[in-house]
Tab-separated table of N, CA, C and O in Angstrom:
chain	number	residue	atom	x	y	z
A	26	MET	N	0.839	-1.189	0.000
A	26	MET	CA	0.000	0.000	0.000
A	26	MET	C	0.882	1.249	0.000
A	26	MET	O	1.767	1.392	0.821
A	27	THR	N	0.639	2.142	-0.929
A	27	THR	CA	1.391	3.384	-1.043
A	27	THR	C	0.782	4.435	-0.129
A	27	THR	O	-0.438	4.550	-0.056
A	28	PRO	N	1.612	5.213	0.571
A	28	PRO	CA	1.058	6.269	1.419
A	28	PRO	C	0.272	7.296	0.603
A	28	PRO	O	0.586	7.562	-0.549
A	29	ASN	N	-0.764	7.847	1.229
A	29	ASN	CA	-1.538	8.937	0.630
A	29	ASN	C	-0.838	10.245	0.929
A	29	ASN	O	-0.335	10.441	2.031
A	30	LEU	N	-0.834	11.137	-0.035
A	30	LEU	CA	-0.231	12.445	0.139
A	30	LEU	C	-1.244	13.492	-0.287
A	30	LEU	O	-1.827	13.394	-1.365
A	31	GLU	N	-1.475	14.458	0.582
A	31	GLU	CA	-2.401	15.547	0.275
A	31	GLU	C	-1.695	16.860	0.573
A	31	GLU	O	-1.033	17.001	1.604
A	32	ILE	N	-1.833	17.821	-0.332
A	32	ILE	CA	-1.225	19.138	-0.149
A	32	ILE	C	-2.343	20.150	0.004
A	32	ILE	O	-3.241	20.242	-0.833
A	33	VAL	N	-2.284	20.902	1.111
A	33	VAL	CA	-3.273	21.942	1.384
A	33	VAL	C	-2.538	23.274	1.432
A	33	VAL	O	-1.523	23.403	2.113
A	34	THR	N	-3.039	24.255	0.691
A	34	THR	CA	-2.411	25.579	0.678
A	34	THR	C	-3.430	26.657	1.013
A	34	THR	O	-4.620	26.518	0.737
A	35	PHE	N	-2.945	27.722	1.632
A	35	PHE	CA	-3.745	28.900	1.901
A	35	PHE	C	-2.789	30.085	1.952
A	35	PHE	O	-1.865	30.100	2.770
A	36	ALA	N	-3.016	31.037	1.075
A	36	ALA	CA	-2.127	32.213	0.961
A	36	ALA	C	-0.691	31.719	0.784
A	36	ALA	O	-0.400	31.038	-0.181
A	37	ASP	N	0.195	32.044	1.735
A	37	ASP	CA	1.585	31.600	1.603
A	37	ASP	C	1.903	30.424	2.527
A	37	ASP	O	3.050	30.118	2.798
A	38	ASP	N	0.864	29.744	3.021
A	38	ASP	CA	1.053	28.581	3.893
A	38	ASP	C	0.821	27.302	3.100
A	38	ASP	O	0.002	27.247	2.193
A	39	ILE	N	1.540	26.275	3.485
A	39	ILE	CA	1.383	24.967	2.847
A	39	ILE	C	1.452	23.881	3.917
A	39	ILE	O	2.236	23.979	4.867
A	40	MET	N	0.591	22.884	3.772
A	40	MET	CA	0.617	21.730	4.655
A	40	MET	C	0.642	20.485	3.776
A	40	MET	O	-0.149	20.357	2.835
A	41	ILE	N	1.559	19.598	4.074
A	41	ILE	CA	1.634	18.326	3.364
A	41	ILE	C	1.221	17.251	4.365
A	41	ILE	O	1.893	17.052	5.383
A	42	LEU	N	0.114	16.594	4.085
A	42	LEU	CA	-0.434	15.570	4.969
A	42	LEU	C	-0.174	14.205	4.331
A	42	LEU	O	-0.533	13.976	3.176
A	43	ILE	N	0.457	13.320	5.094
A	43	ILE	CA	0.812	12.003	4.568
A	43	ILE	C	0.265	10.932	5.502
A	43	ILE	O	0.477	10.988	6.711
A	44	GLN	N	-0.436	9.965	4.929
A	44	GLN	CA	-0.918	8.808	5.658
A	44	GLN	C	-0.333	7.572	5.009
A	44	GLN	O	-0.241	7.497	3.782
A	45	GLY	N	0.031	6.583	5.820
A	45	GLY	CA	0.580	5.377	5.235
A	45	GLY	C	0.449	4.173	6.142
A	45	GLY	O	0.086	4.300	7.305
A	46	PRO	N	0.787	3.024	5.611
A	46	PRO	CA	0.613	1.775	6.349
A	46	PRO	C	1.680	1.517	7.418
A	46	PRO	O	1.499	0.670	8.276
A	47	SER	N	2.791	2.251	7.349
A	47	SER	CA	3.865	2.053	8.329
A	47	SER	C	4.656	3.344	8.487
A	47	SER	O	4.622	4.226	7.627
A	48	HIS	N	5.395	3.410	9.596
A	48	HIS	CA	6.235	4.588	9.832
A	48	HIS	C	7.281	4.737	8.736
A	48	HIS	O	7.554	5.836	8.266
A	49	SER	N	7.877	3.631	8.311
A	49	SER	CA	8.934	3.714	7.292
A	49	SER	C	8.375	4.172	5.941
A	49	SER	O	9.029	4.943	5.231
A	50	ALA	N	7.170	3.735	5.598
A	50	ALA	CA	6.561	4.171	4.338
A	50	ALA	C	6.269	5.666	4.381
A	50	ALA	O	6.507	6.387	3.409
A	51	VAL	N	5.760	6.139	5.508
A	51	VAL	CA	5.469	7.572	5.657
A	51	VAL	C	6.761	8.369	5.627
A	51	VAL	O	6.850	9.407	4.965
A	52	LEU	N	7.791	7.902	6.328
A	52	LEU	CA	9.072	8.617	6.355
A	52	LEU	C	9.669	8.730	4.958
A	52	LEU	O	10.154	9.796	4.568
A	53	THR	N	9.611	7.673	4.174
A	53	THR	CA	10.116	7.717	2.803
A	53	THR	C	9.355	8.758	1.984
A	53	THR	O	9.952	9.542	1.242
A	54	THR	N	8.044	8.803	2.155
A	54	THR	CA	7.229	9.776	1.428
A	54	THR	C	7.519	11.192	1.904
A	54	THR	O	7.552	12.124	1.094
A	55	VAL	N	7.763	11.379	3.195
A	55	VAL	CA	8.121	12.704	3.732
A	55	VAL	C	9.407	13.200	3.078
A	55	VAL	O	9.480	14.347	2.628
A	56	VAL	N	10.399	12.343	3.024
A	56	VAL	CA	11.688	12.738	2.424
A	56	VAL	C	11.502	13.100	0.954
A	56	VAL	O	11.999	14.135	0.488
A	57	ASN	N	10.757	12.268	0.221
A	57	ASN	CA	10.523	12.553	-1.199
A	57	ASN	C	9.729	13.847	-1.396
A	57	ASN	O	10.040	14.641	-2.286
A	58	ALA	N	8.710	14.065	-0.571
A	58	ALA	CA	7.900	15.287	-0.675
A	58	ALA	C	8.739	16.519	-0.363
A	58	ALA	O	8.613	17.558	-1.026
A	59	HIS	N	9.612	16.412	0.624
A	59	HIS	CA	10.486	17.539	0.978
A	59	HIS	C	11.423	17.869	-0.176
A	59	HIS	O	11.582	19.043	-0.542
A	60	CYS	N	12.033	16.850	-0.766
A	60	CYS	CA	12.947	17.082	-1.898
A	60	CYS	C	12.211	17.699	-3.082
A	60	CYS	O	12.716	18.637	-3.711
A	61	THR	N	11.023	17.196	-3.379
A	61	THR	CA	10.232	17.731	-4.493
A	61	THR	C	9.859	19.183	-4.236
A	61	THR	O	9.940	20.031	-5.139
A	62	THR	N	9.460	19.490	-3.007
A	62	THR	CA	9.089	20.863	-2.644
A	62	THR	C	10.289	21.799	-2.749
A	62	THR	O	10.180	22.907	-3.286
A	63	GLU	N	11.440	21.357	-2.232
A	63	GLU	CA	12.661	22.172	-2.324
A	63	GLU	C	13.045	22.426	-3.778
A	63	GLU	O	13.406	23.551	-4.137
A	64	ASP	N	12.966	21.397	-4.614
A	64	ASP	CA	13.295	21.559	-6.039
A	64	ASP	C	12.353	22.550	-6.711
A	64	ASP	O	12.784	23.404	-7.498
A	65	TRP	N	11.052	22.451	-6.397
A	65	TRP	CA	10.065	23.364	-6.980
A	65	TRP	C	10.368	24.797	-6.550
A	65	TRP	O	10.321	25.731	-7.362
A	66	CYS	N	10.696	24.984	-5.277
A	66	CYS	CA	11.013	26.331	-4.783
A	66	CYS	C	12.242	26.907	-5.472
A	66	CYS	O	12.252	28.081	-5.860
A	67	LYS	N	13.281	26.101	-5.634
A	67	LYS	CA	14.484	26.574	-6.316
A	67	LYS	C	14.180	26.977	-7.751
A	67	LYS	O	14.643	28.010	-8.226
A	68	LYS	N	13.379	26.159	-8.433
A	68	LYS	CA	13.026	26.439	-9.822
A	68	LYS	C	12.277	27.761	-9.950
A	68	LYS	O	12.428	28.500	-10.922
A	69	HIS	N	11.450	28.085	-8.940
A	69	HIS	CA	10.639	29.304	-8.972
A	69	HIS	C	11.229	30.438	-8.122
A	69	HIS	O	10.554	31.419	-7.828
A	70	ARG	N	12.491	30.261	-7.755
A	70	ARG	CA	13.236	31.266	-6.987
A	70	ARG	C	12.516	31.665	-5.702
A	70	ARG	O	12.402	32.852	-5.360
A	71	LEU	N	12.044	30.661	-4.997
A	71	LEU	CA	11.393	30.864	-3.701
A	71	LEU	C	12.193	30.145	-2.633
A	71	LEU	O	12.985	29.260	-2.912
A	72	GLU	N	11.969	30.533	-1.400
A	72	GLU	CA	12.691	29.916	-0.300
A	72	GLU	C	11.711	29.610	0.828
A	72	GLU	O	10.856	30.430	1.173
A	73	ILE	N	11.844	28.422	1.399
A	73	ILE	CA	11.018	28.045	2.551
A	73	ILE	C	11.677	28.600	3.800
A	73	ILE	O	12.880	28.414	4.017
A	74	SER	N	10.899	29.279	4.624
A	74	SER	CA	11.428	29.824	5.867
A	74	SER	C	11.583	28.696	6.883
A	74	SER	O	10.602	28.167	7.404
A	75	LYS	N	12.813	28.338	7.155
A	75	LYS	CA	13.067	27.261	8.107
A	75	LYS	C	12.663	27.659	9.525
A	75	LYS	O	12.299	26.805	10.337
A	76	ASP	N	12.697	28.957	9.827
A	76	ASP	CA	12.280	29.436	11.153
A	76	ASP	C	10.776	29.308	11.364
A	76	ASP	O	10.309	29.216	12.493
A	77	LYS	N	10.017	29.312	10.278
A	77	LYS	CA	8.555	29.247	10.375
A	77	LYS	C	7.988	27.886	9.962
A	77	LYS	O	6.786	27.735	9.834
A	78	SER	N	8.869	26.910	9.734
A	78	SER	CA	8.441	25.602	9.259
A	78	SER	C	8.659	24.547	10.337
A	78	SER	O	9.559	24.671	11.172
A	79	ALA	N	7.831	23.514	10.293
A	79	ALA	CA	7.965	22.440	11.274
A	79	ALA	C	7.469	21.127	10.684
A	79	ALA	O	6.590	21.108	9.829
A	80	LEU	N	8.046	20.062	11.166
A	80	LEU	CA	7.565	18.718	10.864
A	80	LEU	C	6.847	18.250	12.120
A	80	LEU	O	7.426	18.223	13.206
A	81	MET	N	5.575	17.931	11.968
A	81	MET	CA	4.765	17.542	13.123
A	81	MET	C	4.229	16.120	12.920
A	81	MET	O	3.158	15.932	12.360
A	82	PRO	N	4.970	15.120	13.375
A	82	PRO	CA	4.472	13.752	13.217
A	82	PRO	C	3.313	13.479	14.170
A	82	PRO	O	3.357	13.864	15.335
A	83	MET	N	2.280	12.872	13.648
A	83	MET	CA	1.123	12.476	14.450
A	83	MET	C	0.786	11.043	14.058
A	83	MET	O	0.508	10.774	12.894
A	84	PHE	N	0.847	10.166	15.015
A	84	PHE	CA	0.594	8.759	14.734
A	84	PHE	C	-0.682	8.313	15.435
A	84	PHE	O	-0.880	8.589	16.612
A	85	ILE	N	-1.511	7.629	14.694
A	85	ILE	CA	-2.734	7.066	15.254
A	85	ILE	C	-2.630	5.561	15.080
A	85	ILE	O	-2.520	5.058	13.957
A	86	THR	N	-2.642	4.857	16.174
A	86	THR	CA	-2.588	3.411	16.128
A	86	THR	C	-3.935	2.870	16.577
A	86	THR	O	-4.402	3.182	17.662
A	87	GLU	N	-4.534	2.091	15.732
A	87	GLU	CA	-5.836	1.522	16.050
A	87	GLU	C	-5.622	0.176	16.734
A	87	GLU	O	-4.954	-0.702	16.217
A	88	ILE	N	-6.184	0.054	17.922
A	88	ILE	CA	-6.088	-1.196	18.660
A	88	ILE	C	-7.465	-1.838	18.647
A	88	ILE	O	-8.444	-1.257	19.114
A	89	LEU	N	-7.524	-3.015	18.093
A	89	LEU	CA	-8.791	-3.725	18.021
A	89	LEU	C	-8.863	-4.731	19.162
A	89	LEU	O	-8.009	-5.590	19.299
A	90	THR	N	-9.867	-4.583	19.987
A	90	THR	CA	-10.079	-5.523	21.075
A	90	THR	C	-11.521	-5.972	21.045
A	90	THR	O	-12.418	-5.220	20.643
A	91	LYS	N	-11.728	-7.188	21.464
A	91	LYS	CA	-13.086	-7.710	21.522
A	91	LYS	C	-13.739	-7.167	22.788
A	91	LYS	O	-13.227	-7.343	23.888
A	92	ALA	N	-14.848	-6.483	22.600
A	92	ALA	CA	-15.553	-5.894	23.738
A	92	ALA	C	-16.246	-6.990	24.536
A	92	ALA	O	-16.869	-7.886	23.969
A	93	THR	N	-16.125	-6.923	25.822
A	93	THR	CA	-16.853	-7.848	26.692
A	93	THR	C	-17.808	-7.044	27.538
A	93	THR	O	-17.471	-5.977	28.020
A	94	PRO	N	-19.031	-7.535	27.684
A	94	PRO	CA	-20.017	-6.778	28.458
A	94	PRO	C	-19.637	-6.696	29.939
A	94	PRO	O	-19.068	-7.627	30.490
A	95	LYS	N	-19.925	-5.572	30.527
A	95	LYS	CA	-19.683	-5.359	31.957
A	95	LYS	C	-21.039	-5.344	32.642
A	95	LYS	O	-21.963	-4.665	32.202
A	96	TYR	N	-21.166	-6.128	33.696
A	96	TYR	CA	-22.438	-6.244	34.408
A	96	TYR	C	-22.377	-5.553	35.743
A	96	TYR	O	-21.347	-5.585	36.423
A	97	LEU	N	-23.453	-4.923	36.087
A	97	LEU	CA	-23.587	-4.328	37.419
A	97	LEU	C	-24.307	-5.322	38.324
A	97	LEU	O	-25.117	-6.119	37.869
A	98	HIS	N	-24.035	-5.283	39.586
A	98	HIS	CA	-24.733	-6.105	40.584
A	98	HIS	C	-24.488	-7.591	40.368
A	98	HIS	O	-25.318	-8.416	40.715
A	99	GLY	N	-23.365	-7.961	39.753
A	99	GLY	CA	-23.019	-9.369	39.599
A	99	GLY	C	-23.892	-10.150	38.646
A	99	GLY	O	-23.894	-11.375	38.649
A	100	ASP	N	-24.686	-9.500	37.812
A	100	ASP	CA	-25.569	-10.210	36.854
A	100	ASP	C	-24.801	-10.905	35.766
A	100	ASP	O	-23.940	-10.492	35.161
């Protein structure tokens, strides 16, 4: 499964959102997206402000457990 990549822009802000099946798949896509973005900026004579930029990893791990009913009063 290939990670999903979505680019959201507003005015001079950009957010690259990446979802994937594993941390390593997402990390590979992050590196590729960063290189592509840097190349595009160089081509268009733009510069990303490193002081105003951040990488914010957010991981959601889904844990599947079988629900067992809880009884009150020992029922």
